[in-house]
Short mmCIF file of C-alpha atoms in Angstrom, two decimals:
data_model
loop_
_atom_site.label_atom_id
_atom_site.label_comp_id
_atom_site.label_asym_id
_atom_site.label_seq_id
_atom_site.Cartn_x
_atom_site.Cartn_y
_atom_site.Cartn_z
CA MET P 28 17.40 22.65 -36.43
CA THR P 29 18.01 19.20 -37.70
CA ASP P 30 15.56 16.67 -36.17
CA LEU P 31 14.42 13.13 -37.16
CA ARG P 32 10.87 14.14 -36.23
CA LEU P 33 9.02 16.23 -38.92
CA ASP P 34 5.95 18.44 -38.80
CA ALA P 35 4.60 16.97 -42.11
CA PRO P 36 5.11 13.80 -44.03
CA GLU P 37 8.49 13.64 -45.60
CA PRO P 38 8.60 14.38 -49.32
CA PRO P 39 9.57 11.56 -51.71
CA ALA P 40 13.27 10.97 -52.09
CA LEU P 41 15.05 13.21 -54.69
CA LEU P 42 17.82 11.08 -56.10
CA VAL P 43 20.86 13.07 -57.05
CA ILE P 44 23.57 11.71 -59.36
CA ARG P 45 26.94 13.17 -58.63
CA ASN P 46 30.10 12.75 -60.66
CA ARG P 47 33.21 12.15 -58.52
CA ALA P 48 36.56 12.31 -60.23
CA GLY P 49 38.57 9.07 -59.96
CA LEU P 50 35.72 6.96 -58.64
CA ALA P 51 35.75 4.51 -61.47
CA ASP P 52 39.43 4.00 -61.01
CA GLU P 53 39.05 3.46 -57.26
CA LEU P 54 36.19 0.92 -57.80
CA TRP P 55 38.23 -0.89 -60.41
CA GLN P 56 41.18 -1.18 -58.03
CA GLU P 57 38.80 -2.56 -55.30
CA ILE P 58 37.18 -5.25 -57.48
CA ALA P 59 40.36 -6.30 -59.41
CA PRO P 60 41.14 -9.11 -56.86
CA LEU P 61 37.49 -10.21 -57.03
CA LEU P 62 37.65 -10.35 -60.86
CA THR P 63 40.86 -12.49 -60.56
CA ASP P 64 38.90 -14.88 -58.34
CA GLU P 65 36.39 -15.08 -61.24
CA GLY P 66 39.21 -16.04 -63.67
CA ILE P 67 39.37 -12.58 -65.28
CA THR P 68 43.07 -11.64 -65.83
CA ALA P 69 45.11 -9.45 -68.28
CA ASP P 70 45.14 -12.61 -70.53
CA THR P 71 41.40 -12.91 -70.76
CA ASP P 72 39.84 -12.54 -74.20
CA PRO P 73 38.64 -8.90 -74.19
CA THR P 74 36.06 -9.81 -77.03
CA ASP P 75 34.16 -12.34 -74.91
CA LEU P 76 31.86 -9.58 -73.58
CA PRO P 77 29.12 -11.84 -72.21
CA THR P 78 31.73 -13.79 -69.96
CA LEU P 79 33.35 -10.43 -68.96
CA GLN P 80 30.04 -8.73 -68.05
CA ALA P 81 28.91 -11.88 -66.02
CA ALA P 82 32.21 -11.89 -64.07
CA LEU P 83 31.98 -8.08 -63.48
CA ASP P 84 28.35 -8.30 -62.28
CA ARG P 85 29.44 -11.04 -59.73
CA ALA P 86 32.44 -9.04 -58.59
CA VAL P 87 30.46 -5.94 -58.08
CA ALA P 88 27.76 -7.86 -56.19
CA ARG P 89 30.39 -9.42 -53.93
CA TYR P 90 32.02 -5.93 -53.47
CA ASN P 91 28.77 -4.29 -52.38
CA MET P 92 27.88 -7.16 -50.02
CA ALA P 93 31.17 -6.79 -48.31
CA LEU P 94 30.57 -3.05 -47.94
CA PHE P 95 27.27 -3.66 -46.27
CA THR P 96 28.55 -6.62 -44.14
CA PRO P 97 30.78 -4.94 -41.58
CA THR P 98 33.23 -7.03 -39.49
CA GLY P 99 35.79 -6.29 -36.84
CA ARG P 100 36.49 -2.64 -35.98
CA VAL P 101 34.17 -1.44 -38.82
CA ARG P 102 31.28 -3.35 -37.17
CA ALA P 103 32.08 -2.15 -33.66
CA ASP P 104 32.12 1.48 -34.83
CA ALA P 105 28.76 1.06 -36.57
CA ALA P 106 27.28 -0.78 -33.53
CA ALA P 107 28.47 2.02 -31.20
CA LEU P 108 26.76 4.70 -33.46
CA LEU P 109 23.53 2.80 -33.74
CA ARG P 110 23.34 2.18 -29.94
CA GLN P 111 23.56 5.92 -29.45
CA VAL P 112 20.91 6.67 -32.11
CA VAL P 113 18.53 4.17 -30.61
CA ALA P 114 19.02 5.38 -27.02
CA SER P 115 18.51 9.00 -28.22
CA ILE P 116 15.28 8.14 -30.03
CA SER P 117 14.06 6.14 -27.15
CA ALA P 118 14.72 9.10 -24.89
CA GLY P 119 12.96 11.59 -27.13
CA GLU P 120 16.23 13.24 -28.14
CA THR P 121 15.53 13.03 -31.77
CA GLY P 122 17.66 16.03 -32.71
CA HIS P 123 20.71 14.42 -31.13
CA ALA P 124 19.84 11.23 -33.09
CA ALA P 125 19.63 13.20 -36.34
CA ARG P 126 23.00 14.88 -35.76
CA LEU P 127 24.54 11.43 -35.15
CA LEU P 128 23.24 10.04 -38.41
CA ASP P 129 24.16 13.33 -40.33
CA SER P 130 27.74 12.80 -39.17
CA LEU P 131 28.02 9.59 -41.22
CA GLY P 132 29.69 9.45 -44.52
CA PRO P 133 30.90 6.85 -47.05
CA GLU P 134 34.38 6.89 -45.52
CA PRO P 135 35.50 7.09 -41.81
CA SER P 136 36.38 10.53 -40.57
CA GLN P 137 38.47 11.80 -37.61
CA GLY P 138 35.30 12.82 -35.87
CA GLN P 139 33.16 9.80 -36.94
CA PRO P 140 34.77 6.37 -37.51
CA ALA P 141 31.49 4.67 -38.44
CA THR P 142 30.36 4.80 -42.09
CA THR P 143 26.99 4.93 -43.83
CA THR P 144 27.23 1.54 -45.51
CA ALA P 145 28.36 -0.25 -42.27
CA CYS P 146 25.45 1.26 -40.27
CA ILE P 147 22.87 0.40 -42.99
CA GLY P 148 24.12 -3.06 -43.34
CA LEU P 149 24.28 -3.77 -39.59
CA ALA P 150 20.93 -2.37 -38.87
CA LEU P 151 19.29 -4.45 -41.67
CA SER P 152 21.23 -7.52 -40.63
CA LEU P 153 20.18 -7.31 -36.98
CA LEU P 154 16.48 -6.85 -38.00
CA ASP P 155 16.59 -9.88 -40.21
CA THR P 156 18.22 -11.82 -37.36
CA TRP P 157 15.55 -10.65 -34.79
CA SER P 158 12.80 -11.90 -37.15
CA THR P 159 13.92 -15.51 -36.64
CA THR P 160 13.41 -17.90 -33.74
CA THR P 161 17.13 -18.19 -33.26
CA GLY P 162 17.82 -14.52 -33.25
CA GLY P 163 17.49 -14.14 -29.36
CA ALA P 164 14.60 -11.67 -29.72
CA PRO P 165 11.06 -12.23 -28.32
CA THR P 166 8.91 -14.38 -30.58
CA GLY P 167 6.99 -12.34 -33.18
CA LEU P 168 8.95 -9.13 -32.35
CA LEU P 169 9.07 -7.80 -35.93
CA ALA P 170 5.44 -8.65 -36.55
CA GLY P 171 4.56 -6.55 -33.55
CA THR P 172 6.73 -3.56 -34.38
CA ALA P 173 5.29 -0.37 -35.83
CA LEU P 174 6.97 2.99 -36.34
CA PRO P 175 6.52 5.64 -33.60
CA ALA P 176 3.61 7.94 -34.12
CA GLY P 177 4.12 11.17 -36.10
CA HIS P 178 6.17 11.96 -39.13
CA TRP P 179 9.83 11.05 -39.42
CA ARG P 180 12.83 11.39 -41.63
CA GLY P 181 13.30 8.05 -43.51
CA GLU P 182 9.65 7.07 -42.72
CA ARG P 183 9.03 5.56 -46.14
CA ALA P 184 12.25 3.71 -46.18
CA ALA P 185 11.64 2.39 -42.62
CA THR P 186 8.26 1.10 -43.56
CA ASP P 187 9.79 -0.89 -46.47
CA VAL P 188 12.69 -2.07 -44.21
CA LEU P 189 10.41 -3.51 -41.62
CA ALA P 190 8.32 -5.32 -44.26
CA LEU P 191 11.34 -6.86 -45.68
CA ALA P 192 12.89 -7.67 -42.34
CA ARG P 193 9.80 -9.58 -41.34
CA LYS P 194 10.63 -11.94 -44.19
CA GLY P 195 14.33 -12.06 -43.32
CA ARG P 196 15.17 -10.26 -46.59
CA ALA P 197 16.14 -6.62 -45.59
CA HIS P 198 19.88 -7.05 -45.76
CA ARG P 199 19.85 -8.82 -49.09
CA SER P 200 17.65 -6.08 -50.41
CA HIS P 201 19.91 -3.13 -49.50
CA GLN P 202 20.63 -2.13 -53.12
CA ARG P 203 17.03 -2.12 -53.98
CA LEU P 204 16.18 0.01 -51.05
CA ILE P 205 18.78 2.49 -51.90
CA ALA P 206 17.84 2.61 -55.43
CA GLN P 207 14.24 3.34 -54.43
CA HIS P 208 14.70 5.73 -51.53
CA GLY P 209 18.25 7.02 -51.72
CA GLY P 210 21.13 6.43 -49.38
CA HIS P 211 20.27 9.18 -46.86
CA HIS P 212 16.58 7.98 -46.49
CA VAL P 213 17.74 4.46 -46.02
CA THR P 214 20.31 5.40 -43.37
CA ASP P 215 17.58 7.25 -41.43
CA GLY P 216 14.94 4.60 -42.14
CA ALA P 217 17.14 1.71 -41.06
CA ALA P 218 18.08 3.51 -37.79
CA LEU P 219 14.32 4.36 -37.19
CA ALA P 220 13.18 0.71 -37.84
CA LEU P 221 15.95 -0.50 -35.52
CA ALA P 222 14.90 2.01 -32.82
CA ALA P 223 11.20 1.00 -33.11
CA THR P 224 12.06 -2.63 -32.83
CA VAL P 225 14.18 -2.12 -29.75
CA GLN P 226 11.36 0.06 -28.23
CA THR P 227 8.92 -2.82 -28.88
CA TRP P 228 11.22 -5.29 -27.33
CA ALA P 229 11.58 -3.10 -24.32
CA LYS P 230 7.74 -2.88 -23.86
CA ARG P 231 7.51 -6.61 -24.20
CA THR P 232 10.19 -7.43 -21.55
CA GLY P 233 10.06 -4.44 -19.34
CA THR P 234 13.76 -3.87 -19.94
CA PRO P 235 14.95 -0.28 -20.72
CA ALA P 236 15.59 0.26 -24.44
CA PRO P 237 19.19 1.41 -23.94
CA GLU P 238 20.06 -1.82 -22.06
CA ILE P 239 18.52 -3.80 -24.97
CA ALA P 240 20.44 -1.89 -27.47
CA GLU P 241 23.66 -2.38 -25.59
CA SER P 242 23.26 -6.22 -25.47
CA ALA P 243 21.43 -6.83 -28.69
CA ILE P 244 23.31 -4.64 -30.98
CA GLY P 245 26.54 -5.74 -29.44
#
């Protein structure tokens, strides 16, 4: 049975590289408008490789940042999923939380409109915000947050997420986190870090964790 709780420490992430037909074409179509913003068009000198590479790097960075900064309906779907995960972990229903996270994919589906990138991005962004005095969270919330006892899926990633969030740098470090831990581990880790923070918030204020998740995750 799938569960976020583990009987032993999780093994290090095994990063798997998969070839997906047509992915390069899809990415190129997505970043083409961003390249145009950078002044790269069909008339650009193709031999000016340093300029082309610099523009491509900036376009890809903007594209990735947009993926991990959900807005509108995409953000609402991610928030709904994260609220359910946090409530499930707080209630000890870690198997249900695992199934919710396992339902995520890179694209919305009929059964799960939330996406992996949106949930990771929103969780990291919230943690960064809660680390500041203007984030609406109790003072020193992140500094006083520790992961729940025991072993967890995404535990290594969650530890790094909390360390970065205490400095307000988790969201901007999403690519580094994924490169180090793998997307699945970061998905679990970001959700676990979010749940741990909400539970600490609940203990500080005496407010049930689901109520905090409902209002703070929004």
